[in-house]
């Protein structure tokens, strides 16, 4: 008996550009913060699609931002 086709979405590559929602989740920030970071140049992104309706942020800029911001545990002085 033939196997049914697999219609699942493959996992995203570690080098794929990210949506606003994905960046929010990864950086634990609000969408407004991501848009502010794009406007200020802290993150690099681009618009595409009909009438530039969709935004993607480059994986490289997210990784670079994470490297610049060291983790500081809560309660650390």
mmCIF file of N, CA and C in Angstrom:
data_model
loop_
_atom_site.group_PDB
_atom_site.id
_atom_site.type_symbol
_atom_site.label_atom_id
_atom_site.label_comp_id
_atom_site.label_asym_id
_atom_site.label_seq_id
_atom_site.Cartn_x
_atom_site.Cartn_y
_atom_site.Cartn_z
ATOM 1 N N UNK A 1 0.842 -1.178 0.000
ATOM 2 C CA UNK A 1 0.000 0.000 0.000
ATOM 3 C C UNK A 1 0.890 1.246 0.000
ATOM 4 N N UNK A 2 0.668 2.190 -0.911
ATOM 5 C CA UNK A 2 1.532 3.375 -0.975
ATOM 6 C C UNK A 2 1.348 4.273 0.246
ATOM 7 N N UNK A 3 2.433 4.899 0.591
ATOM 8 C CA UNK A 3 2.444 5.817 1.729
ATOM 9 C C UNK A 3 1.808 7.145 1.305
ATOM 10 N N UNK A 4 0.949 7.746 2.169
ATOM 11 C CA UNK A 4 0.357 9.036 1.788
ATOM 12 C C UNK A 4 1.427 10.125 1.727
ATOM 13 N N UNK A 5 1.224 11.131 0.893
ATOM 14 C CA UNK A 5 2.231 12.195 0.779
ATOM 15 C C UNK A 5 2.384 12.968 2.092
ATOM 16 N N UNK A 6 3.597 13.387 2.352
ATOM 17 C CA UNK A 6 3.900 14.162 3.559
ATOM 18 C C UNK A 6 3.735 15.643 3.233
ATOM 19 N N UNK A 7 2.745 16.271 3.834
ATOM 20 C CA UNK A 7 2.477 17.684 3.578
ATOM 21 C C UNK A 7 2.959 18.573 4.718
ATOM 22 N N UNK A 8 3.751 18.015 5.613
ATOM 23 C CA UNK A 8 4.235 18.824 6.730
ATOM 24 C C UNK A 8 5.258 19.845 6.235
ATOM 25 N N UNK A 9 5.362 20.925 6.968
ATOM 26 C CA UNK A 9 6.306 21.984 6.619
ATOM 27 C C UNK A 9 7.674 21.609 7.170
ATOM 28 N N UNK A 10 8.709 21.632 6.338
ATOM 29 C CA UNK A 10 10.037 21.284 6.844
ATOM 30 C C UNK A 10 10.522 22.333 7.841
ATOM 31 N N UNK A 11 11.368 21.937 8.798
ATOM 32 C CA UNK A 11 11.876 22.914 9.759
ATOM 33 C C UNK A 11 12.705 23.979 9.055
ATOM 34 N N UNK A 12 12.686 25.184 9.628
ATOM 35 C CA UNK A 12 13.453 26.280 9.032
ATOM 36 C C UNK A 12 14.932 26.056 9.248
ATOM 37 N N UNK A 13 15.691 26.465 8.283
ATOM 38 C CA UNK A 13 17.142 26.383 8.365
ATOM 39 C C UNK A 13 17.650 27.389 9.382
ATOM 40 N N UNK A 14 18.759 27.081 10.021
ATOM 41 C CA UNK A 14 19.371 27.998 10.980
ATOM 42 C C UNK A 14 19.861 29.274 10.312
ATOM 43 N N UNK A 15 19.926 29.282 8.985
ATOM 44 C CA UNK A 15 20.387 30.475 8.273
ATOM 45 C C UNK A 15 19.237 31.216 7.599
ATOM 46 N N UNK A 16 18.008 30.736 7.784
ATOM 47 C CA UNK A 16 16.859 31.384 7.156
ATOM 48 C C UNK A 16 16.586 32.740 7.784
ATOM 49 N N UNK A 17 16.114 33.664 6.964
ATOM 50 C CA UNK A 17 15.679 34.944 7.495
ATOM 51 C C UNK A 17 14.387 34.731 8.276
ATOM 52 N N UNK A 18 14.091 35.642 9.186
ATOM 53 C CA UNK A 18 13.015 35.450 10.148
ATOM 54 C C UNK A 18 11.876 36.442 9.962
ATOM 55 N N UNK A 19 10.683 36.029 10.383
ATOM 56 C CA UNK A 19 9.541 36.933 10.401
ATOM 57 C C UNK A 19 9.613 37.796 11.658
ATOM 58 N N UNK A 20 8.790 38.834 11.700
ATOM 59 C CA UNK A 20 8.710 39.682 12.891
ATOM 60 C C UNK A 20 8.340 38.820 14.099
ATOM 61 N N UNK A 21 7.362 37.958 13.935
ATOM 62 C CA UNK A 21 6.896 37.095 15.031
ATOM 63 C C UNK A 21 8.017 36.185 15.540
ATOM 64 N N UNK A 22 8.798 35.620 14.632
ATOM 65 C CA UNK A 22 9.896 34.739 15.034
ATOM 66 C C UNK A 22 10.970 35.504 15.801
ATOM 67 N N UNK A 23 11.273 36.730 15.358
ATOM 68 C CA UNK A 23 12.275 37.541 16.059
ATOM 69 C C UNK A 23 11.756 37.905 17.447
ATOM 70 N N UNK A 24 10.482 38.261 17.545
ATOM 71 C CA UNK A 24 9.881 38.575 18.847
ATOM 72 C C UNK A 24 10.039 37.403 19.807
ATOM 73 N N UNK A 25 9.763 36.219 19.325
ATOM 74 C CA UNK A 25 9.873 35.021 20.150
ATOM 75 C C UNK A 25 11.315 34.755 20.560
ATOM 76 N N UNK A 26 12.227 34.886 19.616
ATOM 77 C CA UNK A 26 13.630 34.585 19.889
ATOM 78 C C UNK A 26 14.275 35.598 20.831
ATOM 79 N N UNK A 27 13.930 36.874 20.660
ATOM 80 C CA UNK A 27 14.540 37.921 21.487
ATOM 81 C C UNK A 27 13.698 38.274 22.712
ATOM 82 N N UNK A 28 12.479 37.722 22.764
ATOM 83 C CA UNK A 28 11.548 38.001 23.860
ATOM 84 C C UNK A 28 11.230 39.492 23.957
ATOM 85 N N UNK A 29 10.834 40.047 22.831
ATOM 86 C CA UNK A 29 10.462 41.455 22.765
ATOM 87 C C UNK A 29 9.141 41.594 22.013
ATOM 88 N N UNK A 30 8.543 42.765 22.104
ATOM 89 C CA UNK A 30 7.289 43.060 21.409
ATOM 90 C C UNK A 30 7.563 43.427 19.947
ATOM 91 N N UNK A 31 6.558 43.271 19.085
ATOM 92 C CA UNK A 31 6.730 43.660 17.687
ATOM 93 C C UNK A 31 7.179 45.113 17.528
ATOM 94 N N UNK A 32 6.662 46.008 18.350
ATOM 95 C CA UNK A 32 7.061 47.423 18.255
ATOM 96 C C UNK A 32 8.561 47.580 18.475
ATOM 97 N N UNK A 33 9.129 46.760 19.350
ATOM 98 C CA UNK A 33 10.573 46.815 19.609
ATOM 99 C C UNK A 33 11.350 46.360 18.381
ATOM 100 N N UNK A 34 10.878 45.311 17.726
ATOM 101 C CA UNK A 34 11.550 44.818 16.519
ATOM 102 C C UNK A 34 11.502 45.885 15.428
ATOM 103 N N UNK A 35 10.346 46.516 15.241
ATOM 104 C CA UNK A 35 10.240 47.574 14.228
ATOM 105 C C UNK A 35 11.157 48.750 14.568
ATOM 106 N N UNK A 36 11.265 49.096 15.863
ATOM 107 C CA UNK A 36 12.163 50.175 16.278
ATOM 108 C C UNK A 36 13.609 49.803 15.979
ATOM 109 N N UNK A 37 13.983 48.549 16.248
ATOM 110 C CA UNK A 37 15.345 48.081 15.976
ATOM 111 C C UNK A 37 15.641 48.093 14.477
ATOM 112 N N UNK A 38 14.653 47.776 13.660
ATOM 113 C CA UNK A 38 14.829 47.849 12.206
ATOM 114 C C UNK A 38 15.052 49.295 11.770
ATOM 115 N N UNK A 39 14.229 50.193 12.310
ATOM 116 C CA UNK A 39 14.332 51.610 11.932
ATOM 117 C C UNK A 39 15.667 52.211 12.355
ATOM 118 N N UNK A 40 16.175 51.799 13.537
ATOM 119 C CA UNK A 40 17.429 52.362 14.052
ATOM 120 C C UNK A 40 18.662 51.704 13.433
ATOM 121 N N UNK A 41 18.469 50.568 12.754
ATOM 122 C CA UNK A 41 19.601 49.874 12.152
ATOM 123 C C UNK A 41 20.204 48.800 13.041
ATOM 124 N N UNK A 42 19.621 48.582 14.225
ATOM 125 C CA UNK A 42 20.122 47.511 15.101
ATOM 126 C C UNK A 42 19.892 46.141 14.473
ATOM 127 N N UNK A 43 18.818 46.016 13.700
ATOM 128 C CA UNK A 43 18.517 44.796 12.959
ATOM 129 C C UNK A 43 18.424 45.152 11.481
ATOM 130 N N UNK A 44 18.826 44.207 10.636
ATOM 131 C CA UNK A 44 18.737 44.405 9.188
ATOM 132 C C UNK A 44 17.581 43.576 8.653
ATOM 133 N N UNK A 45 16.778 44.191 7.815
ATOM 134 C CA UNK A 45 15.654 43.471 7.246
ATOM 135 C C UNK A 45 15.305 44.001 5.876
ATOM 136 N N UNK A 46 14.290 43.401 5.291
ATOM 137 C CA UNK A 46 13.836 43.811 3.971
ATOM 138 C C UNK A 46 12.362 43.491 3.823
ATOM 139 N N UNK A 47 11.710 44.208 2.940
ATOM 140 C CA UNK A 47 10.301 43.983 2.638
ATOM 141 C C UNK A 47 10.206 43.323 1.270
ATOM 142 N N UNK A 48 9.177 42.520 1.089
ATOM 143 C CA UNK A 48 8.970 41.884 -0.208
ATOM 144 C C UNK A 48 7.492 41.587 -0.386
ATOM 145 N N UNK A 49 7.169 41.079 -1.532
ATOM 146 C CA UNK A 49 5.787 40.752 -1.833
ATOM 147 C C UNK A 49 5.102 41.921 -2.515
ATOM 148 N N UNK A 50 3.882 41.688 -2.889
ATOM 149 C CA UNK A 50 3.109 42.719 -3.557
ATOM 150 C C UNK A 50 2.940 43.906 -2.617
ATOM 151 N N UNK A 51 3.334 45.074 -3.056
ATOM 152 C CA UNK A 51 3.274 46.307 -2.261
ATOM 153 C C UNK A 51 4.116 46.238 -0.988
ATOM 154 N N UNK A 52 5.168 45.431 -0.990
ATOM 155 C CA UNK A 52 6.064 45.301 0.173
ATOM 156 C C UNK A 52 5.298 44.990 1.456
ATOM 157 N N UNK A 53 4.399 44.055 1.431
ATOM 158 C CA UNK A 53 3.535 43.763 2.560
ATOM 159 C C UNK A 53 4.166 42.876 3.619
ATOM 160 N N UNK A 54 5.262 42.219 3.320
ATOM 161 C CA UNK A 54 5.862 41.290 4.280
ATOM 162 C C UNK A 54 7.292 41.713 4.603
ATOM 163 N N UNK A 55 7.677 41.544 5.861
ATOM 164 C CA UNK A 55 9.017 41.928 6.314
ATOM 165 C C UNK A 55 9.766 40.697 6.790
ATOM 166 N N UNK A 56 11.032 40.610 6.454
ATOM 167 C CA UNK A 56 11.918 39.567 6.970
ATOM 168 C C UNK A 56 13.138 40.241 7.573
ATOM 169 N N UNK A 57 13.637 39.656 8.640
ATOM 170 C CA UNK A 57 14.834 40.152 9.315
ATOM 171 C C UNK A 57 15.928 39.128 9.068
ATOM 172 N N UNK A 58 17.122 39.592 8.742
ATOM 173 C CA UNK A 58 18.198 38.656 8.436
ATOM 174 C C UNK A 58 18.648 37.920 9.692
ATOM 175 N N UNK A 59 18.879 36.637 9.536
ATOM 176 C CA UNK A 59 19.364 35.798 10.631
ATOM 177 C C UNK A 59 20.681 36.352 11.165
ATOM 178 N N UNK A 60 21.550 36.820 10.270
ATOM 179 C CA UNK A 60 22.859 37.331 10.682
ATOM 180 C C UNK A 60 22.710 38.517 11.624
ATOM 181 N N UNK A 61 21.763 39.413 11.373
ATOM 182 C CA UNK A 61 21.613 40.584 12.242
ATOM 183 C C UNK A 61 21.058 40.196 13.607
ATOM 184 N N UNK A 62 20.179 39.200 13.657
ATOM 185 C CA UNK A 62 19.652 38.726 14.944
ATOM 186 C C UNK A 62 20.773 38.078 15.750
ATOM 187 N N UNK A 63 21.570 37.232 15.099
ATOM 188 C CA UNK A 63 22.689 36.582 15.792
ATOM 189 C C UNK A 63 23.699 37.606 16.289
ATOM 190 N N UNK A 64 23.985 38.624 15.479
ATOM 191 C CA UNK A 64 24.935 39.665 15.884
ATOM 192 C C UNK A 64 24.403 40.434 17.086
ATOM 193 N N UNK A 65 23.118 40.739 17.088
ATOM 194 C CA UNK A 65 22.519 41.447 18.222
ATOM 195 C C UNK A 65 22.616 40.605 19.488
ATOM 196 N N UNK A 66 22.363 39.319 19.370
ATOM 197 C CA UNK A 66 22.438 38.432 20.534
ATOM 198 C C UNK A 66 23.864 38.338 21.077
ATOM 199 N N UNK A 67 24.851 38.385 20.203
ATOM 200 C CA UNK A 67 26.251 38.333 20.660
ATOM 201 C C UNK A 67 26.655 39.614 21.384
ATOM 202 N N UNK A 68 26.068 40.753 20.989
ATOM 203 C CA UNK A 68 26.413 42.035 21.613
ATOM 204 C C UNK A 68 25.761 42.222 22.973
ATOM 205 N N UNK A 69 24.701 41.482 23.249
ATOM 206 C CA UNK A 69 23.976 41.653 24.501
ATOM 207 C C UNK A 69 24.230 40.455 25.405
ATOM 208 N N UNK A 70 25.200 40.575 26.324
ATOM 209 C CA UNK A 70 25.487 39.454 27.216
ATOM 210 C C UNK A 70 24.313 39.178 28.145
ATOM 211 N N UNK A 71 24.153 37.943 28.485
ATOM 212 C CA UNK A 71 23.087 37.528 29.391
ATOM 213 C C UNK A 71 23.429 37.954 30.805
ATOM 214 N N UNK A 72 22.467 38.587 31.470
ATOM 215 C CA UNK A 72 22.650 38.957 32.866
ATOM 216 C C UNK A 72 21.469 38.400 33.643
ATOM 217 N N UNK A 73 21.728 37.435 34.550
ATOM 218 C CA UNK A 73 20.630 36.819 35.286
ATOM 219 C C UNK A 73 19.883 37.837 36.140
ATOM 220 N N UNK A 74 18.606 37.558 36.396
ATOM 221 C CA UNK A 74 17.812 38.428 37.267
ATOM 222 C C UNK A 74 18.454 38.490 38.644
ATOM 223 N N UNK A 75 18.444 39.674 39.224
ATOM 224 C CA UNK A 75 18.997 39.841 40.563
ATOM 225 C C UNK A 75 20.494 40.066 40.579
ATOM 226 N N UNK A 76 21.147 40.043 39.421
ATOM 227 C CA UNK A 76 22.595 40.272 39.376
ATOM 228 C C UNK A 76 22.865 41.753 39.580
ATOM 229 N N UNK A 77 23.919 42.033 40.301
ATOM 230 C CA UNK A 77 24.244 43.439 40.580
ATOM 231 C C UNK A 77 25.261 43.964 39.609
#
